[in-house]
Backbone as XML, in Angstrom:
<?xml version="1.0"?>
<chain id="A" units="angstrom">
  <residue number="1" name="MET">
    <atom name="N" x="24.057" y="36.591" z="11.529"/>
    <atom name="CA" x="23.274" y="36.290" z="10.360"/>
    <atom name="C" x="22.377" y="35.087" z="10.653"/>
  </residue>
  <residue number="2" name="VAL">
    <atom name="N" x="21.193" y="35.112" z="10.122"/>
    <atom name="CA" x="20.213" y="34.065" z="10.355"/>
    <atom name="C" x="20.190" y="33.119" z="9.158"/>
  </residue>
  <residue number="3" name="ASN">
    <atom name="N" x="20.201" y="31.833" z="9.445"/>
    <atom name="CA" x="20.033" y="30.827" z="8.399"/>
    <atom name="C" x="18.605" y="30.328" z="8.458"/>
  </residue>
  <residue number="4" name="ALA">
    <atom name="N" x="17.869" y="30.456" z="7.365"/>
    <atom name="CA" x="16.478" y="30.005" z="7.311"/>
    <atom name="C" x="16.385" y="28.836" z="6.344"/>
  </residue>
  <residue number="5" name="ILE">
    <atom name="N" x="15.648" y="27.820" z="6.758"/>
    <atom name="CA" x="15.421" y="26.638" z="5.931"/>
    <atom name="C" x="13.915" y="26.435" z="5.830"/>
  </residue>
  <residue number="6" name="LYS">
    <atom name="N" x="13.434" y="26.247" z="4.613"/>
    <atom name="CA" x="12.015" y="25.991" z="4.408"/>
    <atom name="C" x="11.721" y="24.559" z="4.840"/>
  </residue>
  <residue number="7" name="GLY">
    <atom name="N" x="10.617" y="24.367" z="5.551"/>
    <atom name="CA" x="10.262" y="23.037" z="6.028"/>
    <atom name="C" x="8.776" y="22.881" z="6.220"/>
  </residue>
  <residue number="8" name="VAL">
    <atom name="N" x="8.384" y="21.652" z="6.523"/>
    <atom name="CA" x="6.997" y="21.308" z="6.801"/>
    <atom name="C" x="6.913" y="20.920" z="8.272"/>
  </residue>
  <residue number="9" name="PHE">
    <atom name="N" x="5.965" y="21.509" z="8.984"/>
    <atom name="CA" x="5.746" y="21.211" z="10.396"/>
    <atom name="C" x="4.844" y="19.989" z="10.503"/>
  </residue>
  <residue number="10" name="ILE">
    <atom name="N" x="5.278" y="18.980" z="11.249"/>
    <atom name="CA" x="4.484" y="17.769" z="11.450"/>
    <atom name="C" x="4.117" y="17.675" z="12.926"/>
  </residue>
  <residue number="11" name="SER">
    <atom name="N" x="2.833" y="17.483" z="13.173"/>
    <atom name="CA" x="2.326" y="17.252" z="14.513"/>
    <atom name="C" x="1.590" y="15.918" z="14.491"/>
  </residue>
  <residue number="12" name="CYS">
    <atom name="N" x="2.010" y="14.985" z="15.340"/>
    <atom name="CA" x="1.408" y="13.649" z="15.341"/>
    <atom name="C" x="1.544" y="13.042" z="16.730"/>
  </residue>
  <residue number="13" name="ASP">
    <atom name="N" x="1.008" y="11.839" z="16.891"/>
    <atom name="CA" x="1.160" y="11.168" z="18.174"/>
    <atom name="C" x="2.558" y="10.537" z="18.257"/>
  </residue>
  <residue number="14" name="ILE">
    <atom name="N" x="2.923" y="10.074" z="19.441"/>
    <atom name="CA" x="4.272" y="9.574" z="19.684"/>
    <atom name="C" x="4.616" y="8.362" z="18.807"/>
  </residue>
  <residue number="15" name="PRO">
    <atom name="N" x="3.743" y="7.353" z="18.671"/>
    <atom name="CA" x="4.106" y="6.212" z="17.819"/>
    <atom name="C" x="4.350" y="6.605" z="16.357"/>
  </residue>
  <residue number="16" name="MET">
    <atom name="N" x="3.541" y="7.530" z="15.833"/>
    <atom name="CA" x="3.730" y="7.948" z="14.441"/>
    <atom name="C" x="5.015" y="8.759" z="14.310"/>
  </residue>
  <residue number="17" name="ALA">
    <atom name="N" x="5.341" y="9.568" z="15.310"/>
    <atom name="CA" x="6.601" y="10.311" z="15.285"/>
    <atom name="C" x="7.780" y="9.346" z="15.279"/>
  </residue>
  <residue number="18" name="GLN">
    <atom name="N" x="7.702" y="8.285" z="16.075"/>
    <atom name="CA" x="8.764" y="7.286" z="16.082"/>
    <atom name="C" x="8.871" y="6.580" z="14.736"/>
  </residue>
  <residue number="19" name="PHE">
    <atom name="N" x="7.739" y="6.322" z="14.086"/>
    <atom name="CA" x="7.750" y="5.730" z="12.756"/>
    <atom name="C" x="8.483" y="6.642" z="11.769"/>
  </residue>
  <residue number="20" name="ILE">
    <atom name="N" x="8.190" y="7.944" z="11.814"/>
    <atom name="CA" x="8.837" y="8.900" z="10.907"/>
    <atom name="C" x="10.335" y="8.999" z="11.211"/>
  </residue>
  <residue number="21" name="ILE">
    <atom name="N" x="10.699" y="9.009" z="12.484"/>
    <atom name="CA" x="12.114" y="9.069" z="12.866"/>
    <atom name="C" x="12.845" y="7.824" z="12.387"/>
  </residue>
  <residue number="22" name="ASN">
    <atom name="N" x="12.226" y="6.649" z="12.543"/>
    <atom name="CA" x="12.852" y="5.416" z="12.065"/>
    <atom name="C" x="12.960" y="5.395" z="10.545"/>
  </residue>
  <residue number="23" name="LEU">
    <atom name="N" x="11.965" y="5.953" z="9.868"/>
    <atom name="CA" x="12.022" y="6.069" z="8.409"/>
    <atom name="C" x="13.199" y="6.954" z="8.010"/>
  </residue>
  <residue number="24" name="ASN">
    <atom name="N" x="13.381" y="8.060" z="8.712"/>
    <atom name="CA" x="14.505" y="8.958" z="8.456"/>
    <atom name="C" x="15.833" y="8.253" z="8.714"/>
  </residue>
  <residue number="25" name="ASN">
    <atom name="N" x="15.920" y="7.495" z="9.814"/>
    <atom name="CA" x="17.161" y="6.812" z="10.164"/>
    <atom name="C" x="17.511" y="5.694" z="9.195"/>
  </residue>
  <residue number="26" name="SER">
    <atom name="N" x="16.523" y="5.163" z="8.479"/>
    <atom name="CA" x="16.791" y="4.096" z="7.517"/>
    <atom name="C" x="17.332" y="4.626" z="6.189"/>
  </residue>
  <residue number="27" name="MET">
    <atom name="N" x="17.293" y="5.939" z="6.010"/>
    <atom name="CA" x="17.777" y="6.553" z="4.778"/>
    <atom name="C" x="19.296" y="6.743" z="4.844"/>
  </residue>
  <residue number="28" name="PRO">
    <atom name="N" x="19.945" y="6.771" z="3.665"/>
    <atom name="CA" x="21.367" y="7.141" z="3.654"/>
    <atom name="C" x="21.536" y="8.583" z="4.142"/>
  </residue>
  <residue number="29" name="ALA">
    <atom name="N" x="22.726" y="8.929" z="4.577"/>
    <atom name="CA" x="22.965" y="10.253" z="5.153"/>
    <atom name="C" x="22.592" y="11.385" z="4.199"/>
  </residue>
  <residue number="30" name="SER">
    <atom name="N" x="22.765" y="11.182" z="2.920"/>
    <atom name="CA" x="22.468" y="12.243" z="1.955"/>
    <atom name="C" x="20.972" y="12.441" z="1.730"/>
  </residue>
  <residue number="31" name="GLN">
    <atom name="N" x="20.136" y="11.484" z="2.179"/>
    <atom name="CA" x="18.694" y="11.567" z="1.957"/>
    <atom name="C" x="17.891" y="11.766" z="3.234"/>
  </residue>
  <residue number="32" name="LYS">
    <atom name="N" x="18.545" y="12.017" z="4.354"/>
    <atom name="CA" x="17.812" y="12.247" z="5.607"/>
    <atom name="C" x="17.001" y="13.529" z="5.475"/>
  </residue>
  <residue number="33" name="PHE">
    <atom name="N" x="15.787" y="13.522" z="5.999"/>
    <atom name="CA" x="14.852" y="14.607" z="5.725"/>
    <atom name="C" x="14.396" y="15.384" z="6.948"/>
  </residue>
  <residue number="34" name="ILE">
    <atom name="N" x="14.669" y="14.923" z="8.156"/>
    <atom name="CA" x="14.247" y="15.646" z="9.352"/>
    <atom name="C" x="15.199" y="16.821" z="9.571"/>
  </residue>
  <residue number="35" name="ILE">
    <atom name="N" x="14.618" y="18.019" z="9.650"/>
    <atom name="CA" x="15.407" y="19.219" z="9.902"/>
    <atom name="C" x="15.636" y="19.378" z="11.400"/>
  </residue>
  <residue number="36" name="HIS">
    <atom name="N" x="14.544" y="19.260" z="12.180"/>
    <atom name="CA" x="14.665" y="19.423" z="13.631"/>
    <atom name="C" x="13.497" y="18.733" z="14.328"/>
  </residue>
  <residue number="37" name="ILE">
    <atom name="N" x="13.800" y="18.013" z="15.395"/>
    <atom name="CA" x="12.760" y="17.406" z="16.239"/>
    <atom name="C" x="12.532" y="18.347" z="17.412"/>
  </residue>
  <residue number="38" name="LEU">
    <atom name="N" x="11.323" y="18.880" z="17.498"/>
    <atom name="CA" x="11.010" y="19.857" z="18.543"/>
    <atom name="C" x="10.720" y="19.185" z="19.880"/>
  </residue>
  <residue number="39" name="ASP">
    <atom name="N" x="9.870" y="18.167" z="19.869"/>
    <atom name="CA" x="9.578" y="17.360" z="21.049"/>
    <atom name="C" x="9.092" y="16.003" z="20.564"/>
  </residue>
  <residue number="40" name="SER">
    <atom name="N" x="8.466" y="15.233" z="21.431"/>
    <atom name="CA" x="8.098" y="13.864" z="21.072"/>
    <atom name="C" x="6.951" y="13.771" z="20.069"/>
  </residue>
  <residue number="41" name="THR">
    <atom name="N" x="6.273" y="14.875" z="19.789"/>
    <atom name="CA" x="5.143" y="14.833" z="18.860"/>
    <atom name="C" x="5.198" y="15.893" z="17.759"/>
  </residue>
  <residue number="42" name="HIS">
    <atom name="N" x="6.275" y="16.671" z="17.685"/>
    <atom name="CA" x="6.377" y="17.740" z="16.692"/>
    <atom name="C" x="7.762" y="17.743" z="16.056"/>
  </residue>
  <residue number="43" name="MET">
    <atom name="N" x="7.814" y="17.976" z="14.743"/>
    <atom name="CA" x="9.096" y="18.045" z="14.050"/>
    <atom name="C" x="8.959" y="18.851" z="12.769"/>
  </residue>
  <residue number="44" name="PHE">
    <atom name="N" x="10.100" y="19.307" z="12.259"/>
    <atom name="CA" x="10.180" y="19.951" z="10.957"/>
    <atom name="C" x="10.897" y="19.002" z="10.012"/>
  </residue>
  <residue number="45" name="VAL">
    <atom name="N" x="10.350" y="18.854" z="8.808"/>
    <atom name="CA" x="10.981" y="18.019" z="7.791"/>
    <atom name="C" x="11.123" y="18.830" z="6.504"/>
  </residue>
  <residue number="46" name="GLN">
    <atom name="N" x="11.951" y="18.351" z="5.606"/>
    <atom name="CA" x="12.121" y="19.017" z="4.321"/>
    <atom name="C" x="10.831" y="18.886" z="3.516"/>
  </residue>
  <residue number="47" name="PRO">
    <atom name="N" x="10.443" y="19.941" z="2.803"/>
    <atom name="CA" x="9.138" y="19.940" z="2.129"/>
    <atom name="C" x="9.008" y="18.936" z="0.990"/>
  </residue>
  <residue number="48" name="HIS">
    <atom name="N" x="10.104" y="18.543" z="0.364"/>
    <atom name="CA" x="9.996" y="17.640" z="-0.779"/>
    <atom name="C" x="9.688" y="16.195" z="-0.390"/>
  </residue>
  <residue number="49" name="VAL">
    <atom name="N" x="9.725" y="15.859" z="0.891"/>
    <atom name="CA" x="9.449" y="14.488" z="1.325"/>
    <atom name="C" x="8.057" y="14.314" z="1.922"/>
  </residue>
  <residue number="50" name="GLU">
    <atom name="N" x="7.265" y="15.360" z="1.909"/>
    <atom name="CA" x="5.929" y="15.284" z="2.519"/>
    <atom name="C" x="5.104" y="14.159" z="1.893"/>
  </residue>
  <residue number="51" name="HIS">
    <atom name="N" x="5.092" y="14.060" z="0.569"/>
    <atom name="CA" x="4.307" y="13.022" z="-0.104"/>
    <atom name="C" x="4.858" y="11.628" z="0.216"/>
  </residue>
  <residue number="52" name="MET">
    <atom name="N" x="6.177" y="11.489" z="0.289"/>
    <atom name="CA" x="6.793" y="10.197" z="0.608"/>
    <atom name="C" x="6.412" y="9.758" z="2.020"/>
  </residue>
  <residue number="53" name="ILE">
    <atom name="N" x="6.390" y="10.686" z="2.962"/>
    <atom name="CA" x="6.009" y="10.352" z="4.337"/>
    <atom name="C" x="4.543" y="9.940" z="4.386"/>
  </residue>
  <residue number="54" name="ARG">
    <atom name="N" x="3.686" y="10.691" z="3.699"/>
    <atom name="CA" x="2.258" y="10.352" z="3.674"/>
    <atom name="C" x="2.021" y="8.967" z="3.079"/>
  </residue>
  <residue number="55" name="SER">
    <atom name="N" x="2.716" y="8.631" z="1.994"/>
    <atom name="CA" x="2.514" y="7.322" z="1.371"/>
    <atom name="C" x="3.083" y="6.202" z="2.243"/>
  </residue>
  <residue number="56" name="ALA">
    <atom name="N" x="4.192" y="6.451" z="2.936"/>
    <atom name="CA" x="4.754" y="5.439" z="3.838"/>
    <atom name="C" x="3.815" y="5.187" z="5.014"/>
  </residue>
  <residue number="57" name="ILE">
    <atom name="N" x="3.199" y="6.244" z="5.534"/>
    <atom name="CA" x="2.234" y="6.094" z="6.630"/>
    <atom name="C" x="1.001" y="5.337" z="6.148"/>
  </residue>
  <residue number="58" name="ALA">
    <atom name="N" x="0.513" y="5.661" z="4.948"/>
    <atom name="CA" x="-0.662" y="4.964" z="4.405"/>
    <atom name="C" x="-0.367" y="3.485" z="4.209"/>
  </residue>
  <residue number="59" name="GLU">
    <atom name="N" x="0.813" y="3.166" z="3.703"/>
    <atom name="CA" x="1.197" y="1.763" z="3.512"/>
    <atom name="C" x="1.306" y="1.050" z="4.856"/>
  </residue>
  <residue number="60" name="PHE">
    <atom name="N" x="1.891" y="1.721" z="5.853"/>
    <atom name="CA" x="2.015" y="1.153" z="7.191"/>
    <atom name="C" x="0.638" y="0.875" z="7.793"/>
  </residue>
  <residue number="61" name="ARG">
    <atom name="N" x="-0.277" y="1.804" z="7.639"/>
    <atom name="CA" x="-1.639" y="1.619" z="8.170"/>
    <atom name="C" x="-2.358" y="0.487" z="7.446"/>
  </residue>
  <residue number="62" name="ASP">
    <atom name="N" x="-2.182" y="0.377" z="6.135"/>
    <atom name="CA" x="-2.817" y="-0.699" z="5.383"/>
    <atom name="C" x="-2.302" y="-2.066" z="5.833"/>
  </residue>
  <residue number="63" name="GLN">
    <atom name="N" x="-1.013" y="-2.151" z="6.119"/>
    <atom name="CA" x="-0.426" y="-3.414" z="6.568"/>
    <atom name="C" x="-0.897" y="-3.801" z="7.962"/>
  </residue>
  <residue number="64" name="ASN">
    <atom name="N" x="-1.263" y="-2.818" z="8.769"/>
    <atom name="CA" x="-1.634" y="-3.070" z="10.157"/>
    <atom name="C" x="-3.113" y="-2.876" z="10.430"/>
  </residue>
  <residue number="65" name="SER">
    <atom name="N" x="-3.928" y="-3.003" z="9.408"/>
    <atom name="CA" x="-5.372" y="-2.867" z="9.569"/>
    <atom name="C" x="-6.028" y="-4.244" z="9.572"/>
  </residue>
  <residue number="66" name="TYR">
    <atom name="N" x="-6.998" y="-4.392" z="10.414"/>
    <atom name="CA" x="-7.734" y="-5.648" z="10.491"/>
    <atom name="C" x="-8.924" y="-5.587" z="9.558"/>
  </residue>
  <residue number="67" name="GLU">
    <atom name="N" x="-9.060" y="-6.621" z="8.760"/>
    <atom name="CA" x="-10.226" y="-6.749" z="7.911"/>
    <atom name="C" x="-10.970" y="-8.013" z="8.328"/>
  </residue>
  <residue number="68" name="LYS">
    <atom name="N" x="-12.226" y="-7.852" z="8.648"/>
    <atom name="CA" x="-13.036" y="-8.963" z="9.094"/>
    <atom name="C" x="-13.199" y="-9.964" z="7.944"/>
  </residue>
  <residue number="69" name="PRO">
    <atom name="N" x="-12.929" y="-11.254" z="8.218"/>
    <atom name="CA" x="-13.094" y="-12.262" z="7.161"/>
    <atom name="C" x="-14.563" y="-12.375" z="6.750"/>
  </residue>
  <residue number="70" name="THR">
    <atom name="N" x="-14.786" y="-12.674" z="5.498"/>
    <atom name="CA" x="-16.158" y="-12.803" z="5.006"/>
    <atom name="C" x="-16.641" y="-14.240" z="5.072"/>
  </residue>
</chain>
């Protein structure tokens, strides 16, 4: 019998994949969202966390962006 799980496929560069993996590892066991890591740049995650991952990445990018002083 086959077990099928609905998920979202993520393709990104290695540093962003590590960010997502660390985000997953910081969650309690009941809230972990990575279904399967395919390789260093591809993974499947649960579909209900897609928006949370996008907002965490946006916040991370905002914190690490350089703004030229005026």
